[in-house]
Coordinates of C-alpha atoms in Angstrom, one line a residue:
Chain A
X381 CA -0.1 0.1 -0.1
X382 CA 3.2 2.4 0.4
X383 CA 2.6 4.5 -2.9
X384 CA 4.7 7.2 -1.4
X385 CA 7.2 7.2 -4.3
X386 CA 4.3 7.4 -7.1
X387 CA 4.5 11.2 -7.1
X388 CA 4.5 12.4 -10.7
X389 CA 4.7 15.8 -10.9
X390 CA 8.6 16.1 -10.7
X391 CA 9.5 18.6 -7.7
X392 CA 8.2 17.4 -4.5
X393 CA 8.1 20.5 -2.7
X394 CA 5.1 22.0 -4.4
X395 CA 3.0 19.3 -3.2
X396 CA 4.7 19.4 0.4
X397 CA 4.1 23.3 0.5
X398 CA 0.5 23.4 -0.5
X399 CA -0.4 20.4 1.8
X400 CA 1.5 21.9 4.8
X401 CA -0.3 25.3 4.6
X402 CA -3.5 23.3 4.5
X403 CA -2.9 20.8 7.2
X404 CA -1.3 23.3 9.7
X405 CA -4.4 25.5 9.4
X406 CA -6.4 22.4 10.5
X407 CA -3.9 21.1 13.1
X408 CA -3.7 24.7 14.8
X409 CA -7.2 25.7 14.8
X410 CA -9.0 22.1 15.1
X411 CA -6.8 19.6 16.2
X412 CA -4.6 21.4 18.8
X413 CA -7.8 22.7 20.5
X414 CA -9.3 19.3 20.5
X415 CA -6.3 17.9 22.2
X416 CA -6.2 20.8 24.3
X417 CA -9.3 20.4 25.7
X418 CA -8.2 17.2 27.5
X419 CA -5.1 19.0 28.9
X420 CA -6.8 22.1 30.2
X421 CA -9.7 19.8 31.7
X422 CA -7.4 19.2 34.5
X423 CA -6.6 22.9 35.2
X424 CA -8.5 25.8 36.7
X425 CA -8.1 28.0 33.7
X426 CA -10.4 31.1 33.6
X427 CA -11.5 33.4 30.9
X428 CA -8.9 36.2 31.8
X429 CA -5.5 35.5 30.2
X430 CA -3.2 36.8 32.9
X431 CA -4.4 35.0 35.8
X432 CA -2.5 32.2 37.2
X433 CA -3.4 28.7 35.8
X434 CA -2.8 25.8 38.1
X435 CA -2.9 21.9 37.6
X436 CA -5.7 20.9 39.8
X437 CA -5.7 17.0 38.5
X438 CA -9.3 15.2 38.9
X439 CA -10.7 18.2 40.5
X440 CA -12.9 19.3 37.8
X441 CA -14.1 15.8 37.1
X442 CA -14.9 15.3 41.0
X443 CA -16.6 18.7 40.8
X444 CA -18.9 17.4 37.9
X445 CA -19.8 14.5 39.9
X446 CA -20.0 16.1 43.4
X447 CA -23.3 16.4 45.2
X448 CA -23.4 20.0 44.6
X449 CA -23.3 19.8 40.8
X450 CA -24.7 16.0 40.1
X451 CA -28.2 16.9 40.2
X452 CA -27.7 19.6 37.7
X453 CA -25.3 17.7 35.5
X454 CA -27.6 14.7 35.4
X455 CA -30.6 16.8 34.4
X456 CA -28.7 18.3 31.5
X457 CA -27.5 14.9 30.5
X458 CA -31.1 13.5 30.7
X459 CA -32.3 16.7 28.4
X460 CA -29.4 16.0 26.2
X461 CA -30.7 12.1 25.8
X462 CA -34.2 13.3 25.5
X463 CA -33.5 15.9 22.8
X464 CA -31.2 13.4 20.7
X465 CA -33.5 10.6 20.7
X466 CA -36.5 12.5 20.1
X467 CA -35.0 14.5 17.1
X468 CA -33.2 11.5 15.8
X469 CA -36.4 9.5 15.7
X470 CA -38.8 11.9 14.3
X471 CA -36.6 13.6 12.1
X472 CA -35.6 10.3 10.4
X473 CA -39.1 8.9 10.3
X474 CA -40.7 12.2 8.7
X475 CA -37.7 12.5 6.6
X476 CA -38.3 9.0 4.9
X477 CA -41.9 9.7 4.7
X478 CA -41.4 12.9 2.9
X479 CA -38.8 11.6 0.7
X480 CA -40.9 8.7 -0.5
X481 CA -43.8 11.2 -1.3
X482 CA -41.6 13.5 -3.2
X483 CA -39.9 10.8 -5.0
X484 CA -43.4 10.3 -6.9
X485 CA -44.4 11.9 -10.1
X486 CA -46.4 14.7 -8.6
X487 CA -46.9 18.4 -9.9
X488 CA -45.2 20.8 -7.6
X489 CA -42.6 18.2 -6.1
X490 CA -39.8 20.3 -7.1
X491 CA -41.3 23.3 -5.3
X492 CA -42.0 21.2 -2.1
X493 CA -38.3 19.9 -2.1
X494 CA -37.2 23.3 -2.1
X495 CA -39.4 24.4 0.6
X496 CA -38.6 21.7 2.8
X497 CA -34.7 22.3 2.5
X498 CA -35.1 26.1 3.0
X499 CA -34.8 26.1 6.8
X500 CA -31.3 24.7 6.6
X501 CA -30.5 27.9 4.6
X502 CA -32.2 30.3 6.8
X503 CA -30.4 29.2 9.9
X504 CA -30.9 29.0 13.5
X505 CA -31.3 32.8 14.4
X506 CA -34.0 33.5 11.8
X507 CA -35.8 30.0 12.6
X508 CA -35.7 30.9 16.2
X509 CA -37.1 34.2 15.7
X510 CA -39.9 32.9 13.4
X511 CA -40.9 30.4 15.9
X512 CA -40.6 32.8 18.9
X513 CA -43.3 34.8 17.0
X514 CA -45.5 31.9 16.2
X515 CA -45.4 30.8 20.0
X516 CA -45.5 34.4 21.2
X517 CA -47.8 34.0 24.3
X518 CA -49.7 37.4 23.9
X519 CA -51.3 36.8 20.5
X520 CA -49.2 34.5 18.4
X521 CA -51.4 31.9 16.2
X522 CA -50.5 29.1 18.7
X523 CA -51.9 31.0 21.5
X524 CA -54.9 31.7 19.5
X525 CA -55.3 28.2 18.9
X526 CA -54.9 27.4 22.5
X527 CA -57.4 30.2 23.5
X528 CA -59.8 28.9 21.3
X529 CA -59.5 25.5 23.2
X530 CA -60.0 27.3 26.4
X531 CA -56.3 27.1 27.5
X532 CA -53.3 29.2 27.7
X533 CA -49.5 28.6 27.6
X534 CA -46.3 30.5 28.0
X535 CA -44.7 27.9 25.4
X536 CA -41.0 28.6 25.7
X537 CA -41.7 29.8 29.2
X538 CA -43.5 26.8 30.4
X539 CA -41.1 24.2 31.8
X540 CA -43.2 21.3 30.8
X541 CA -43.6 22.4 27.2
X542 CA -40.3 23.9 26.4
X543 CA -38.2 20.9 25.4
X544 CA -41.1 19.5 23.3
X545 CA -41.3 22.6 21.4
X546 CA -37.5 22.9 20.8
X547 CA -37.7 19.5 19.8
X548 CA -40.5 20.2 17.2
X549 CA -38.7 23.7 15.8
X550 CA -35.3 21.4 15.6
X551 CA -37.0 18.8 13.5
X552 CA -38.8 21.3 11.3
X553 CA -35.5 23.2 10.7
X554 CA -33.3 20.1 10.1
X555 CA -35.4 17.6 8.2
X556 CA -34.4 19.0 4.7
X557 CA -31.0 17.5 4.7
X558 CA -32.1 14.3 5.9
X559 CA -35.2 14.4 3.1
X560 CA -32.5 15.1 0.5
X561 CA -30.2 12.3 1.5
X562 CA -33.0 9.8 1.5
X563 CA -34.1 11.3 -1.7
X564 CA -30.4 10.4 -3.1
X565 CA -30.9 7.0 -1.8
X566 CA -34.1 6.4 -3.5
X567 CA -33.1 7.7 -6.7
X568 CA -30.1 5.4 -6.7
X569 CA -32.4 2.3 -6.5
X570 CA -32.5 0.9 -10.2
X571 CA -36.2 0.9 -11.5
X572 CA -35.6 -2.3 -13.0
X573 CA -36.0 -4.1 -9.6
X574 CA -39.4 -2.8 -9.3
X575 CA -40.5 -4.0 -12.5
X576 CA -39.1 -7.3 -11.6
X577 CA -40.8 -7.3 -8.4
X578 CA -44.1 -6.3 -10.3
X579 CA -43.5 -9.4 -12.5
X580 CA -43.4 -11.6 -9.7
X581 CA -46.5 -10.2 -8.4
X582 CA -45.2 -8.3 -5.4
X583 CA -48.0 -5.9 -3.7
X584 CA -46.9 -2.2 -2.9
X585 CA -45.9 -3.4 0.6
X586 CA -43.8 -6.2 -0.6
X587 CA -41.9 -3.9 -2.8
X588 CA -41.5 -1.2 -0.1
X589 CA -40.4 -4.1 2.4
X590 CA -38.3 -6.2 0.1
X591 CA -36.7 -3.6 -2.6
X592 CA -36.8 -0.1 -1.2
X593 CA -35.9 -0.6 2.3
X594 CA -33.0 -2.8 2.0
X595 CA -31.4 -0.7 -0.6
X596 CA -31.9 2.3 1.3
X597 CA -30.3 0.8 4.5
X598 CA -27.1 2.9 4.0
X599 CA -29.2 6.0 3.6
X600 CA -30.8 5.2 7.0
X601 CA -27.4 4.7 8.6
X602 CA -26.1 7.9 7.6
X603 CA -29.0 9.9 8.6
X604 CA -29.2 8.3 11.8
X605 CA -25.6 8.7 12.5
X606 CA -25.7 12.4 11.4
X607 CA -28.5 13.1 13.4
X608 CA -27.4 11.5 16.7
X609 CA -24.3 13.0 16.4
X610 CA -25.5 16.3 15.8
X611 CA -28.1 16.5 18.0
X612 CA -25.9 15.3 21.0
X613 CA -23.9 18.2 20.4
X614 CA -26.4 20.6 19.2
X615 CA -27.3 23.7 21.3
X616 CA -27.5 26.8 18.9
X617 CA -31.1 26.5 18.4
X618 CA -32.0 26.1 22.0
X619 CA -29.7 29.0 23.0
X620 CA -31.5 31.4 20.5
X621 CA -35.5 29.9 21.5
X622 CA -35.0 29.6 25.3
X623 CA -31.7 31.5 26.4
X624 CA -28.4 29.9 27.8
X625 CA -29.6 28.8 31.1
X626 CA -33.1 27.9 30.9
X627 CA -33.3 24.7 33.1
X628 CA -36.0 23.1 31.4
X629 CA -33.9 22.9 28.2
X630 CA -30.7 22.9 29.6
X631 CA -28.2 20.4 27.7
X632 CA -24.4 19.6 28.3
X633 CA -23.2 21.6 25.3
X634 CA -25.3 24.7 26.7
X635 CA -23.6 24.0 30.2
X636 CA -20.1 24.0 28.6
X637 CA -21.2 27.5 27.3
X638 CA -22.5 28.8 30.5
X639 CA -20.0 27.4 32.9
X640 CA -17.2 28.7 30.6
X641 CA -18.5 32.0 29.4
X642 CA -20.9 33.2 32.0
X643 CA -24.6 33.4 32.4
X644 CA -24.5 30.5 34.8
X645 CA -27.1 28.8 36.6
X646 CA -26.9 26.1 39.5
X647 CA -24.4 28.0 41.6
X648 CA -21.3 26.7 40.2
X649 CA -17.7 27.5 39.8
X650 CA -17.3 28.6 36.3
X651 CA -13.7 28.0 35.3
X652 CA -13.0 27.0 31.9
X653 CA -11.2 24.2 33.1
X654 CA -14.4 23.1 34.5
X655 CA -16.2 23.7 31.3
X656 CA -13.4 21.6 29.5
X657 CA -14.1 18.6 31.6
X658 CA -17.9 18.8 30.6
X659 CA -16.7 18.9 27.1
X660 CA -14.6 15.6 27.8
X661 CA -17.8 13.9 29.3
X662 CA -19.9 14.9 26.3
X663 CA -17.4 13.6 23.8
X664 CA -17.0 10.3 25.6
X665 CA -20.9 10.1 25.5
X666 CA -20.7 11.0 21.8
X667 CA -18.3 8.3 21.0
X668 CA -20.0 5.7 22.7
X669 CA -23.4 6.5 21.4
X670 CA -22.0 6.7 17.8
X671 CA -20.0 3.4 17.8
X672 CA -22.9 1.5 19.7
X673 CA -25.3 2.9 16.8
X674 CA -23.1 2.4 13.9
X675 CA -22.4 -1.3 15.1
X676 CA -26.2 -2.0 15.3
X677 CA -27.0 -0.2 12.0
X678 CA -24.2 -2.2 10.1
X679 CA -25.3 -5.5 11.8
X680 CA -28.9 -4.8 10.5
X681 CA -27.9 -3.6 7.1
X682 CA -25.8 -6.8 6.4
X683 CA -28.9 -9.1 7.8
X684 CA -31.0 -7.5 5.0
Chain B
X1155 CA -14.3 4.7 11.6
X1156 CA -13.6 3.6 7.9
X1157 CA -17.4 2.5 7.9
X1158 CA -18.6 6.0 8.7
X1159 CA -16.4 7.1 5.8
X1160 CA -18.2 4.6 3.4
X1161 CA -21.4 5.9 4.8
X1162 CA -20.5 9.4 4.1
X1163 CA -19.3 8.6 0.8
X1164 CA -22.3 6.4 -0.2
X1165 CA -24.6 9.2 0.3
X1166 CA -22.4 11.8 -1.2
X1167 CA -20.9 10.0 -4.1
X1168 CA -22.1 11.4 -7.6
X1169 CA -25.1 9.3 -8.5
X1170 CA -24.6 8.0 -12.2
X1171 CA -28.2 7.4 -13.3
X1172 CA -30.4 10.4 -12.9
X1173 CA -32.4 10.0 -16.1
X1174 CA -34.5 7.1 -14.9
X1175 CA -36.3 8.8 -12.0
X1176 CA -37.1 6.2 -10.2
X1177 CA -38.2 4.4 -6.9
X1178 CA -41.5 6.1 -7.6
X1179 CA -44.0 3.9 -8.5
X1180 CA -46.5 5.0 -10.9
X1181 CA -49.4 5.9 -8.9
X1182 CA -52.9 6.4 -9.9
X1183 CA -56.5 7.0 -8.7
X1184 CA -57.2 7.4 -5.1
X1185 CA -53.4 7.0 -4.2
X1186 CA -52.7 10.0 -6.3
X1187 CA -55.5 12.2 -4.7
X1188 CA -53.8 11.3 -1.3
X1189 CA -50.4 12.0 -2.3
X1190 CA -51.6 15.5 -3.4
X1191 CA -53.2 16.2 -0.2
X1192 CA -50.1 15.2 1.7
X1193 CA -47.9 17.1 -0.5
X1194 CA -50.2 20.0 0.2
X1195 CA -49.9 19.5 3.8
X1196 CA -46.0 19.4 3.6
X1197 CA -45.7 22.6 1.8
X1198 CA -48.1 24.4 4.2
X1199 CA -46.1 23.3 7.2
X1200 CA -43.0 24.9 5.7
X1201 CA -44.3 28.0 4.3
X1202 CA -47.0 29.0 6.8
X1203 CA -44.2 30.1 9.2
X1204 CA -42.6 32.4 6.7
X1205 CA -46.2 33.6 5.6
X1206 CA -46.8 34.4 9.1
X1207 CA -43.6 36.2 9.6
X1208 CA -44.3 38.6 6.4
X1209 CA -48.0 39.4 7.5
X1210 CA -46.7 40.5 10.7
X1211 CA -44.2 42.5 9.3
X1212 CA -46.6 44.4 7.4
X1213 CA -48.7 45.5 10.4
X1214 CA -48.5 48.4 12.7
X1215 CA -47.7 47.4 16.3
X1216 CA -51.1 48.4 17.4
X1217 CA -52.7 46.2 14.9
X1218 CA -50.6 43.4 15.8
X1219 CA -51.8 43.6 19.3
X1220 CA -55.4 44.0 18.5
X1221 CA -55.4 41.1 15.9
X1222 CA -52.3 39.3 15.9
X1223 CA -53.3 36.3 13.6
X1224 CA -55.5 38.3 11.1
X1225 CA -54.3 39.5 7.8
X1226 CA -52.7 42.9 7.6
X1227 CA -55.4 45.4 6.4
X1228 CA -53.2 48.2 5.6
X1229 CA -49.7 46.8 4.5
X1230 CA -47.0 48.9 5.9
X1231 CA -43.6 49.1 4.4
X1232 CA -42.1 51.6 7.0
X1233 CA -41.4 48.6 9.4
X1234 CA -38.5 47.8 7.2
X1235 CA -36.9 50.9 7.0
X1236 CA -37.2 51.5 10.8
X1237 CA -35.7 48.2 11.5
X1238 CA -32.7 48.4 9.2
X1239 CA -31.8 51.8 10.8
X1240 CA -32.5 50.8 14.4
X1241 CA -30.9 47.3 14.0
X1242 CA -27.7 49.0 12.1
X1243 CA -28.0 46.2 9.7
X1244 CA -26.1 47.7 7.0
X1245 CA -22.9 47.1 8.9
X1246 CA -23.7 43.6 10.2
X1247 CA -24.7 42.4 6.5
X1248 CA -21.2 43.5 5.2
X1249 CA -19.4 42.0 8.1
X1250 CA -21.5 38.6 7.5
X1251 CA -20.9 38.6 3.6
X1252 CA -17.2 39.2 4.5
X1253 CA -16.9 36.4 7.0
X1254 CA -19.0 34.0 5.0
X1255 CA -17.2 34.5 1.5
X1256 CA -13.7 34.3 3.0
X1257 CA -14.1 31.5 5.4
X1258 CA -15.7 29.4 3.0
X1259 CA -13.4 30.3 -0.1
X1260 CA -10.4 29.5 2.3
X1261 CA -12.0 26.3 3.7
X1262 CA -12.7 25.0 0.2
X1263 CA -9.2 25.8 -1.2
X1264 CA -7.6 24.2 2.1
X1265 CA -9.8 21.2 1.6
X1266 CA -8.5 20.9 -2.0
X1267 CA -5.0 21.4 -1.0
X1268 CA -5.3 18.6 1.7
X1269 CA -7.8 16.3 0.1
X1270 CA -6.3 16.0 -3.5
X1271 CA -2.6 14.6 -2.6
X1272 CA -4.0 12.3 0.1
X1273 CA -6.7 10.9 -2.3
X1274 CA -3.9 10.1 -4.9
X1275 CA -1.3 9.0 -2.3
X1276 CA 1.0 11.7 -3.3
X1277 CA 2.4 11.8 0.3
X1278 CA 3.7 9.6 2.8
X1279 CA 1.4 8.3 5.6
X1280 CA -1.7 8.6 3.5
X1281 CA -3.6 6.5 5.9
X1282 CA -2.5 8.4 8.8
X1283 CA -4.1 11.7 7.1
X1284 CA -7.2 9.7 6.2
X1285 CA -7.8 8.9 9.7
X1286 CA -7.2 12.3 10.6
X1287 CA -9.7 13.5 8.3
X1288 CA -12.4 11.0 9.7
X1289 CA -11.5 11.9 13.3
X1290 CA -12.3 15.7 12.4
X1291 CA -15.9 14.6 12.4
X1292 CA -15.8 13.6 16.0
X1293 CA -13.8 16.2 17.8
X1294 CA -15.1 17.2 21.1
X1295 CA -16.5 20.4 21.7
X1296 CA -13.6 23.0 21.7
X1297 CA -15.3 26.3 22.6
X1298 CA -12.8 26.9 25.8
X1299 CA -9.7 26.1 23.7
X1300 CA -10.7 28.1 20.7
X1301 CA -11.2 31.1 22.8
X1302 CA -7.9 30.5 24.8
X1303 CA -6.1 30.0 21.6
X1304 CA -7.5 33.3 20.1
X1305 CA -6.7 35.2 23.1
X1306 CA -2.8 33.8 23.0
X1307 CA -2.4 34.5 19.5
X1308 CA -3.9 37.7 19.6
X1309 CA -6.7 36.9 17.3
X1310 CA -9.3 37.5 20.2
X1311 CA -11.8 40.1 18.8
X1312 CA -10.2 40.3 15.3
X1313 CA -12.0 39.5 12.0
X1314 CA -8.9 37.5 10.9
X1315 CA -9.2 35.4 14.0
X1316 CA -12.8 34.6 13.7
X1317 CA -12.3 33.9 9.8
X1318 CA -9.5 31.4 10.6
X1319 CA -11.2 29.7 13.1
X1320 CA -14.4 29.4 11.0
X1321 CA -12.2 27.9 8.1
X1322 CA -10.8 25.1 10.3
X1323 CA -14.4 24.0 10.9
X1324 CA -14.6 22.5 7.4
X1325 CA -15.0 19.2 9.0
X1326 CA -16.0 17.0 6.2
X1327 CA -14.5 19.0 3.3
X1328 CA -11.2 17.0 2.9
X1329 CA -13.0 13.9 3.3
X1330 CA -15.8 14.8 0.7
X1331 CA -13.1 15.9 -1.8
X1332 CA -10.7 12.9 -1.5
X1333 CA -13.9 10.7 -1.9
X1334 CA -15.1 12.4 -5.0
X1335 CA -11.6 12.1 -6.5
X1336 CA -12.0 8.3 -6.8
X1337 CA -14.5 9.3 -9.7
X1338 CA -11.7 11.4 -11.5
X1339 CA -9.2 9.0 -13.2
X1340 CA -5.5 9.1 -12.2
X1341 CA -4.7 9.0 -15.9
X1342 CA -5.6 12.8 -16.1
X1343 CA -3.0 13.6 -13.7
X1344 CA -0.5 11.6 -15.9
X1345 CA -1.6 13.4 -18.9
X1346 CA -1.2 16.6 -17.2
X1347 CA 2.4 15.7 -16.3
X1348 CA 3.1 14.6 -20.2
X1349 CA 2.0 18.1 -21.0
X1350 CA 4.4 19.8 -18.8
X1351 CA 1.8 21.1 -16.4
X1352 CA 3.1 21.6 -12.9
X1353 CA 1.6 20.6 -9.7
X1354 CA 0.4 24.0 -8.7
X1355 CA -0.9 24.8 -12.0
X1356 CA -2.7 21.2 -12.2
X1357 CA -4.2 21.8 -8.5
X1358 CA -5.6 25.2 -8.9
X1359 CA -6.3 25.7 -12.8
X1360 CA -7.1 22.1 -14.2
X1361 CA -8.4 20.2 -11.4
X1362 CA -11.2 22.6 -10.0
X1363 CA -13.4 22.6 -13.3
X1364 CA -13.4 18.8 -13.3
X1365 CA -14.5 18.5 -9.7
X1366 CA -16.5 21.6 -9.5
X1367 CA -19.6 19.7 -7.9
X1368 CA -18.0 18.7 -4.9
X1369 CA -16.0 22.1 -4.6
X1370 CA -19.4 23.9 -4.6
X1371 CA -20.8 21.3 -2.0
X1372 CA -18.0 22.0 0.6
X1373 CA -18.2 25.9 -0.3
X1374 CA -21.9 25.8 0.4
X1375 CA -21.9 23.7 3.7
X1376 CA -19.1 26.0 4.9
X1377 CA -20.9 29.0 4.0
X1378 CA -24.1 27.8 5.5
X1379 CA -22.2 27.0 8.6
X1380 CA -20.5 30.5 8.8
X1381 CA -23.5 32.6 8.1
X1382 CA -25.5 30.8 10.7
X1383 CA -22.9 30.8 13.5
X1384 CA -23.9 32.8 16.4
X1385 CA -22.0 31.1 19.5
X1386 CA -18.6 31.5 18.2
X1387 CA -19.2 34.8 17.2
X1388 CA -20.5 35.8 20.8
X1389 CA -17.5 34.4 22.1
X1390 CA -14.8 35.8 20.0
X1391 CA -16.2 39.0 18.8
X1392 CA -17.2 41.2 21.6
X1393 CA -16.8 44.4 19.6
X1394 CA -20.3 45.1 18.2
X1395 CA -18.8 46.7 15.3
X1396 CA -17.6 43.3 14.1
X1397 CA -20.8 41.3 14.7
X1398 CA -22.2 39.3 12.1
X1399 CA -25.9 39.7 11.2
X1400 CA -27.1 36.7 13.1
X1401 CA -25.6 38.4 16.3
X1402 CA -27.1 41.8 15.4
X1403 CA -30.6 40.2 14.9
X1404 CA -30.2 38.4 18.1
X1405 CA -29.4 41.8 19.9
X1406 CA -32.4 43.3 18.2
X1407 CA -34.6 40.8 19.5
X1408 CA -33.5 41.7 23.2
X1409 CA -33.8 45.3 22.6
X1410 CA -37.2 45.2 20.8
X1411 CA -38.6 42.4 22.8
X1412 CA -42.2 43.2 22.6
X1413 CA -42.5 45.0 19.1
X1414 CA -43.2 42.0 17.0
X1415 CA -43.8 43.9 13.7
X1416 CA -40.5 45.4 14.0
X1417 CA -38.9 42.1 14.8
X1418 CA -40.7 40.5 12.1
X1419 CA -39.5 43.3 9.7
X1420 CA -35.8 42.7 11.0
X1421 CA -35.9 39.0 10.6
X1422 CA -37.2 39.3 7.0
X1423 CA -34.2 41.8 6.4
X1424 CA -31.7 39.0 7.4
X1425 CA -33.4 36.4 5.8
X1426 CA -34.2 37.8 2.5
X1427 CA -30.7 38.0 1.1
X1428 CA -30.6 34.1 1.8
X1429 CA -33.9 33.5 0.3
X1430 CA -33.0 35.5 -2.8
X1431 CA -29.9 33.5 -3.3
X1432 CA -31.8 30.3 -2.5
X1433 CA -34.5 30.7 -4.9
X1434 CA -32.0 31.3 -7.8
X1435 CA -29.7 28.6 -6.9
X1436 CA -32.1 26.3 -5.3
X1437 CA -31.7 23.4 -7.5
X1438 CA -28.1 23.4 -7.7
X1439 CA -28.0 23.9 -3.8
X1440 CA -30.0 20.9 -2.8
X1441 CA -28.3 18.8 -5.4
X1442 CA -24.9 19.8 -4.3
X1443 CA -25.7 19.1 -0.5
X1444 CA -25.4 15.4 -1.6
X1445 CA -22.7 15.9 -4.3
X1446 CA -25.1 16.2 -7.2
X1447 CA -27.1 13.0 -6.6
X1448 CA -30.5 14.5 -6.6
X1449 CA -31.8 16.4 -9.8
X1450 CA -35.4 17.2 -10.3

């Protein structure tokens, strides 16, 4: 496999130079910070640059699991999982459903494809503001519907409802990419397979079960994985919709932000070293969950 | 890890068969009617929030409070001018355009510079570099170290620092490019060498047109990410004069929290350029996100 001697363009320094420029950007601004996060999770580093920094060993991790913090952290952990599982589940099922719908020969399907993908372009701040408006407790459309049912709600201000609403908005805004990936998967299935299945007398359901689903399995894997990793780490939309320290929607990523950069909740220490230790805990969780998911989905794919 | 690489590739590799558009069974009769109803529902779900936003932006504040959900009686365009001035959006939009364009362009060039030689095995340790590209997808949350790094390199609160940090967020860029290059025969490289084309000229002049779809994908993914960023800008750019438009809008929300008509107008101001670009590039954009696999 060693093909290092196959460089054919003559002088080697040109490739080495361009590669070095590119890779050093990645290393300095991406890889070093990633490794650095491990290192400084053992320090009491603060946001001001010239305060003395000390090695504190496992202190930050001890704090994370201490009786003063554990309730807050477990709560954030629970919220993270609730958010990630619900978003992954609903987003994938609905995206598959919409993709199958938009893959039929219907007038207006191109328009619908464009419309479904639009929130991806608009971005979290715009999407966040649109839904703040719709769930505006003093007279948004949602409040009017609630009122006609004889109820009222503070929506994002309601601790029992906030997480559900955030999940709905996240699915609405993120579903476009999943739909596009499923559409690509659907279009890669050769039409002949359906014709063969029809000749064999397969019903619509059998075609879906025996042809579409197995051949779509790689798209399912990709979508599930992307969605799980993304939603375990996601917090920008929550930040815009409910603020940085709303307990009802506190997730680990937001805890990193509030503990490291202020806006704290739960009476804690807030050194950036402590925030770094939360990053590491989150990183380990993301690794375990994504490897487990990948293994499970791969096994299922080969079983089909 | 290599499985994820294949997963990413299978969904992003250019599809070869597009003409026979496809898994679609030919539906007829009642099934078709149901499909059209569902299609209508989907379009409504995605367009209603936007329509409501526009409707609100056209109302006066008092009309909004008297009748928040009704259709605007006397459409008012003055909200837009007011929001534009009070929100200082001119400066914010310029900042965002600069950040987005610079970071996406640099990120794409960088992905090309590292993705190409690794895909072709023109460097030692190909496997190691490949592992590095994949592991870039799994990095931990680096908010804290990125902040500390910016402080120590004197890049804190500078436009350059913000751009460089956004560039390195390319993530899948090198992986996408090296994956796509598998569809470009190596004989082309050899032909270029025979014609006396040097590496730099080949990399920056001859190759880009050949792999345009994947370059566009990397650029667009990167641009969407930069334009929509709010957290890193909050952390790295405390000076309001350097804020991107998302932060400007967020600040506007804080300042005019109960003036929903004005807020709606401001939101539209921020969303409009994106929507216009999207309407014109929509086919290309959606397609390029999966590497040209989906075509209408």
